[in-house]
Coordinates of N, CA and C in Angstrom, one line a residue:
X13 N 102.9 127.2 113.3 CA 104.2 127.1 113.8 C 104.6 125.7 114.0
X14 N 105.8 125.4 114.1 CA 106.3 124.0 114.3 C 106.7 123.7 115.7
X15 N 106.3 124.6 116.7 CA 106.6 124.3 118.1 C 106.2 123.0 118.6
X16 N 105.0 122.5 118.2 CA 104.5 121.3 118.7 C 105.2 120.0 118.0
X17 N 105.9 120.3 117.0 CA 106.6 119.1 116.3 C 107.8 118.6 117.1
X18 N 108.5 119.5 117.7 CA 109.7 119.1 118.4 C 109.4 118.7 119.9
X19 N 109.5 117.4 120.1 CA 109.3 116.8 121.4 C 110.6 116.4 122.1
X20 N 111.6 116.3 121.3 CA 112.9 115.8 121.9 C 114.0 116.6 121.1
X21 N 114.7 117.5 121.8 CA 115.7 118.3 121.2 C 117.0 117.5 120.7
X22 N 117.1 116.3 121.1 CA 118.1 115.4 120.5 C 117.6 114.4 119.5
X23 N 116.3 114.7 119.1 CA 115.7 113.8 118.1 C 116.0 114.0 116.7
X24 N 115.4 113.1 115.9 CA 115.5 113.2 114.4 C 114.2 113.6 113.8
X25 N 114.2 114.7 113.0 CA 113.0 115.2 112.4 C 113.1 115.3 110.9
X26 N 112.1 114.9 110.2 CA 112.2 114.8 108.7 C 111.2 115.8 108.1
X27 N 111.7 116.7 107.3 CA 110.9 117.6 106.5 C 110.8 116.9 105.1
X28 N 109.6 116.3 104.8 CA 109.5 115.5 103.6 C 109.3 116.3 102.4
X29 N 109.0 117.6 102.5 CA 108.9 118.5 101.4 C 109.7 119.7 101.7
X30 N 111.0 119.6 101.6 CA 111.9 120.6 102.2 C 111.8 122.0 101.5
X31 N 111.7 122.1 100.2 CA 111.5 123.4 99.6 C 112.6 124.3 100.0
X32 N 112.2 125.5 100.4 CA 113.2 126.6 100.8 C 113.7 126.4 102.2
X33 N 113.2 125.4 102.9 CA 113.7 125.0 104.2 C 113.2 125.9 105.4
X34 N 112.1 126.6 105.2 CA 111.6 127.5 106.2 C 111.2 126.7 107.5
X35 N 110.4 125.6 107.2 CA 109.9 124.8 108.4 C 111.1 124.0 109.0
X36 N 112.0 123.5 108.1 CA 113.1 122.7 108.6 C 114.0 123.6 109.5
X37 N 114.2 124.8 109.0 CA 115.1 125.7 109.8 C 114.5 126.0 111.2
X38 N 113.2 126.3 111.2 CA 112.5 126.5 112.5 C 112.6 125.3 113.4
X39 N 112.5 124.1 112.9 CA 112.7 122.9 113.7 C 114.1 122.8 114.1
X40 N 115.0 123.0 113.2 CA 116.5 122.9 113.5 C 116.9 123.8 114.6
X41 N 116.3 125.0 114.7 CA 116.7 126.0 115.7 C 116.4 125.5 117.1
X42 N 115.4 124.5 117.2 CA 115.0 124.0 118.5 C 115.8 122.7 118.9
X43 N 116.7 122.3 118.0 CA 117.4 121.0 118.3 C 118.8 121.3 118.9
X44 N 119.3 120.3 119.7 CA 120.6 120.3 120.2 C 121.6 119.8 119.1
X45 N 122.9 120.0 119.3 CA 123.8 119.5 118.4 C 123.7 118.0 118.1
X46 N 123.1 117.2 119.0 CA 122.9 115.8 118.8 C 121.7 115.5 117.9
X47 N 120.8 116.5 117.8 CA 119.6 116.4 117.0 C 119.9 116.4 115.6
X48 N 118.9 116.0 114.8 CA 119.1 116.0 113.3 C 117.8 116.4 112.6
X49 N 118.0 117.2 111.6 CA 116.9 117.6 110.6 C 117.3 116.9 109.3
X50 N 116.4 116.2 108.7 CA 116.6 115.6 107.4 C 115.6 116.2 106.5
X51 N 116.0 116.6 105.3 CA 115.1 117.2 104.3 C 115.1 116.5 103.1
X52 N 113.9 116.2 102.6 CA 113.8 115.5 101.3 C 113.1 116.5 100.3
X53 N 113.6 116.5 99.1 CA 113.0 117.2 98.0 C 113.5 116.7 96.7
X54 N 112.7 116.6 95.7 CA 113.1 116.2 94.4 C 113.6 117.3 93.5
X55 N 113.5 118.5 94.0 CA 113.8 119.7 93.2 C 115.3 120.1 93.6
X56 N 116.2 119.9 92.7 CA 117.6 120.3 93.0 C 117.8 121.7 93.3
X57 N 117.1 122.6 92.6 CA 117.1 124.0 92.9 C 116.7 124.3 94.4
X58 N 115.7 123.7 94.8 CA 115.2 123.9 96.2 C 116.2 123.3 97.2
X59 N 116.8 122.2 96.9 CA 117.9 121.6 97.8 C 119.1 122.5 97.9
X60 N 119.5 123.1 96.8 CA 120.6 124.1 96.9 C 120.3 125.2 97.8
X61 N 119.1 125.8 97.7 CA 118.7 126.9 98.5 C 118.6 126.5 100.0
X62 N 118.0 125.3 100.2 CA 117.8 124.7 101.5 C 119.1 124.5 102.2
X63 N 120.1 123.9 101.5 CA 121.4 123.6 102.1 C 122.0 124.9 102.6
X64 N 121.9 126.0 101.9 CA 122.5 127.3 102.3 C 121.8 127.8 103.5
X65 N 120.4 127.7 103.5 CA 119.6 128.2 104.6 C 119.9 127.4 105.9
X66 N 120.1 126.2 105.8 CA 120.3 125.3 107.0 C 121.7 125.3 107.5
X67 N 122.6 125.9 106.8 CA 124.1 125.8 107.1 C 124.4 126.5 108.4
X68 N 123.6 127.3 109.0 CA 123.9 128.0 110.3 C 123.4 127.2 111.5
X69 N 122.7 126.1 111.3 CA 122.1 125.4 112.4 C 123.2 124.6 113.2
X70 N 123.0 124.5 114.5 CA 124.0 123.7 115.3 C 123.7 122.2 115.3
X71 N 122.5 121.8 114.9 CA 122.2 120.4 114.8 C 122.7 119.8 113.5
X72 N 122.7 118.5 113.4 CA 123.1 117.8 112.2 C 122.0 118.0 111.1
X73 N 122.5 118.1 109.9 CA 121.6 118.4 108.7 C 121.9 117.4 107.6
X74 N 120.9 116.8 107.1 CA 121.1 115.8 106.0 C 120.0 116.2 104.9
X75 N 120.4 116.4 103.7 CA 119.4 116.6 102.6 C 119.5 115.4 101.7
X76 N 118.4 115.0 101.2 CA 118.3 113.8 100.3 C 117.5 114.2 99.1
X77 N 118.1 114.1 97.9 CA 117.4 114.4 96.7 C 116.4 113.3 96.2
X78 N 115.2 113.3 96.8 CA 114.2 112.3 96.4 C 112.8 112.9 96.7
X79 N 111.8 112.2 96.2 CA 110.4 112.5 96.5 C 110.0 111.8 97.8
X80 N 109.1 112.4 98.5 CA 108.7 111.8 99.7 C 108.0 110.4 99.6
X81 N 107.7 110.1 98.4 CA 107.1 108.7 98.1 C 108.2 107.7 98.4
X82 N 109.4 108.1 98.4 CA 110.6 107.2 98.6 C 111.1 107.3 100.0
X83 N 110.3 107.9 100.9 CA 110.7 108.2 102.3 C 111.3 107.0 103.0
X84 N 110.6 105.9 103.1 CA 111.1 104.8 103.8 C 112.5 104.3 103.3
X85 N 112.6 104.1 102.0 CA 113.9 103.7 101.4 C 115.0 104.7 101.7
X86 N 114.7 106.0 101.5 CA 115.7 107.0 101.7 C 116.2 107.0 103.1
X87 N 115.4 106.9 104.1 CA 115.8 106.9 105.5 C 116.6 105.6 105.8
X88 N 116.1 104.5 105.3 CA 116.8 103.2 105.5 C 118.2 103.2 104.9
X89 N 118.3 103.8 103.7 CA 119.6 103.9 103.1 C 120.6 104.7 103.9
X90 N 120.1 105.6 104.8 CA 121.0 106.3 105.7 C 121.1 105.7 107.0
X91 N 120.6 104.5 107.2 CA 120.6 103.8 108.5 C 119.7 104.3 109.5
X92 N 118.7 105.0 109.1 CA 117.7 105.6 110.0 C 116.4 104.8 110.0
X93 N 116.0 104.3 111.1 CA 114.8 103.4 111.2 C 113.8 104.0 112.2
X94 N 114.1 105.0 112.9 CA 113.2 105.6 113.8 C 113.4 107.1 113.8
X95 N 112.3 107.9 113.8 CA 112.4 109.3 113.8 C 111.4 109.9 114.9
X96 N 111.6 111.1 115.2 CA 110.7 111.7 116.3 C 109.6 112.5 115.7
X97 N 109.7 112.9 114.4 CA 108.6 113.7 113.8 C 108.8 114.0 112.4
X98 N 107.6 114.2 111.7 CA 107.6 114.5 110.3 C 106.9 115.8 110.0
X99 N 107.3 116.5 108.9 CA 106.6 117.6 108.4 C 106.3 117.4 106.9
X100 N 105.1 117.6 106.5 CA 104.7 117.6 105.0 C 104.0 118.9 104.7
X101 N 104.6 119.7 103.8 CA 103.9 120.9 103.4 C 103.7 120.7 101.9
X102 N 102.6 120.1 101.5 CA 102.4 119.7 100.2 C 102.0 120.8 99.2
X103 N 102.4 120.7 97.9 CA 102.0 121.6 96.9 C 103.3 122.3 96.3
X104 N 103.1 123.1 95.3 CA 104.2 123.8 94.7 C 104.7 124.9 95.6
X105 N 105.9 125.3 95.5 CA 106.5 126.4 96.3 C 106.4 127.7 95.6
X106 N 106.5 128.8 96.4 CA 106.4 130.1 95.8 C 107.6 130.3 94.8
X107 N 108.7 129.7 95.1 CA 109.9 129.8 94.2 C 109.5 129.2 92.9
X108 N 108.8 128.0 92.9 CA 108.5 127.4 91.6 C 107.5 128.3 90.8
X109 N 106.6 128.9 91.5 CA 105.6 129.8 90.9 C 106.2 131.1 90.4
X110 N 107.2 131.6 91.1 CA 107.8 132.9 90.8 C 108.9 132.8 89.8
X111 N 109.3 131.6 89.4 CA 110.4 131.4 88.4 C 109.8 130.9 87.1
X112 N 109.7 131.8 86.1 CA 109.0 131.5 84.9 C 109.6 130.2 84.2
X113 N 111.0 130.1 84.3 CA 111.6 128.9 83.6 C 111.2 127.6 84.2
X114 N 110.6 127.6 85.4 CA 110.2 126.3 86.0 C 108.9 125.8 85.3
X115 N 108.1 126.7 84.7 CA 106.9 126.3 84.0 C 105.7 126.1 84.8
X116 N 105.6 126.6 86.0 CA 104.5 126.5 86.9 C 103.5 127.7 86.8
X117 N 104.1 128.8 86.5 CA 103.3 130.1 86.6 C 102.4 130.3 85.3
X118 N 101.3 130.8 85.6 CA 100.4 131.3 84.5 C 100.5 132.8 84.4
X119 N 101.3 133.4 85.3 CA 101.4 134.9 85.3 C 102.6 135.4 84.4
X120 N 103.5 134.5 84.0 CA 104.6 134.8 83.2 C 104.8 133.9 82.1
X121 N 105.4 134.4 81.0 CA 105.7 133.5 79.9 C 106.8 132.6 80.2
X122 N 106.7 131.3 79.9 CA 107.8 130.3 80.1 C 107.3 129.0 79.5
X123 N 108.2 128.0 79.6 CA 107.9 126.7 79.0 C 106.8 126.1 79.9
X124 N 105.9 125.3 79.3 CA 104.9 124.6 80.0 C 105.6 123.2 80.4
X125 N 106.2 123.2 81.6 CA 107.0 122.0 82.0 C 106.3 121.4 83.2
X126 N 106.3 122.1 84.3 CA 105.7 121.7 85.6 C 106.2 120.5 86.3
X127 N 107.4 120.1 86.0 CA 108.0 119.0 86.7 C 108.7 119.5 87.9
X128 N 108.4 118.8 89.1 CA 109.1 119.2 90.3 C 110.6 118.8 90.2
X129 N 110.9 117.7 89.6 CA 112.3 117.2 89.3 C 112.6 117.5 87.9
X130 N 113.4 118.5 87.6 CA 113.8 118.9 86.2 C 114.4 117.7 85.5
X131 N 115.0 116.7 86.2 CA 115.7 115.6 85.5 C 114.7 114.5 85.1
X132 N 113.5 114.6 85.6 CA 112.5 113.5 85.4 C 112.1 113.5 83.9
X133 N 111.8 112.4 83.3 CA 111.4 112.4 81.9 C 110.1 113.1 81.6
X134 N 110.0 113.7 80.4 CA 108.8 114.3 80.1 C 107.7 113.4 79.8

């Protein structure tokens, strides 16, 4: 659970591997309207799903299309220099495995691509 992540309901929390936003949504439900959840993901498909899933939260929501390796720069570009907590759920998502066109699954025929960011060069 993410219960131990939220120490300040008015704080800023960053999900560095946003994916389908399950963790981010759980954190966001514990935040006040002054609180903020920031989600980073390099997969535009995941960001689209996440934005929809997070749209019912009362806290502020910011999604950033980037890899967590760019975390410091991404936050500084938004004027954020301090946060209250981070989440990293590393690895491929079930969506990526379940979508043959993404090229991650060995269970279905599809292109052998395996890029998290479909716009990244091959």
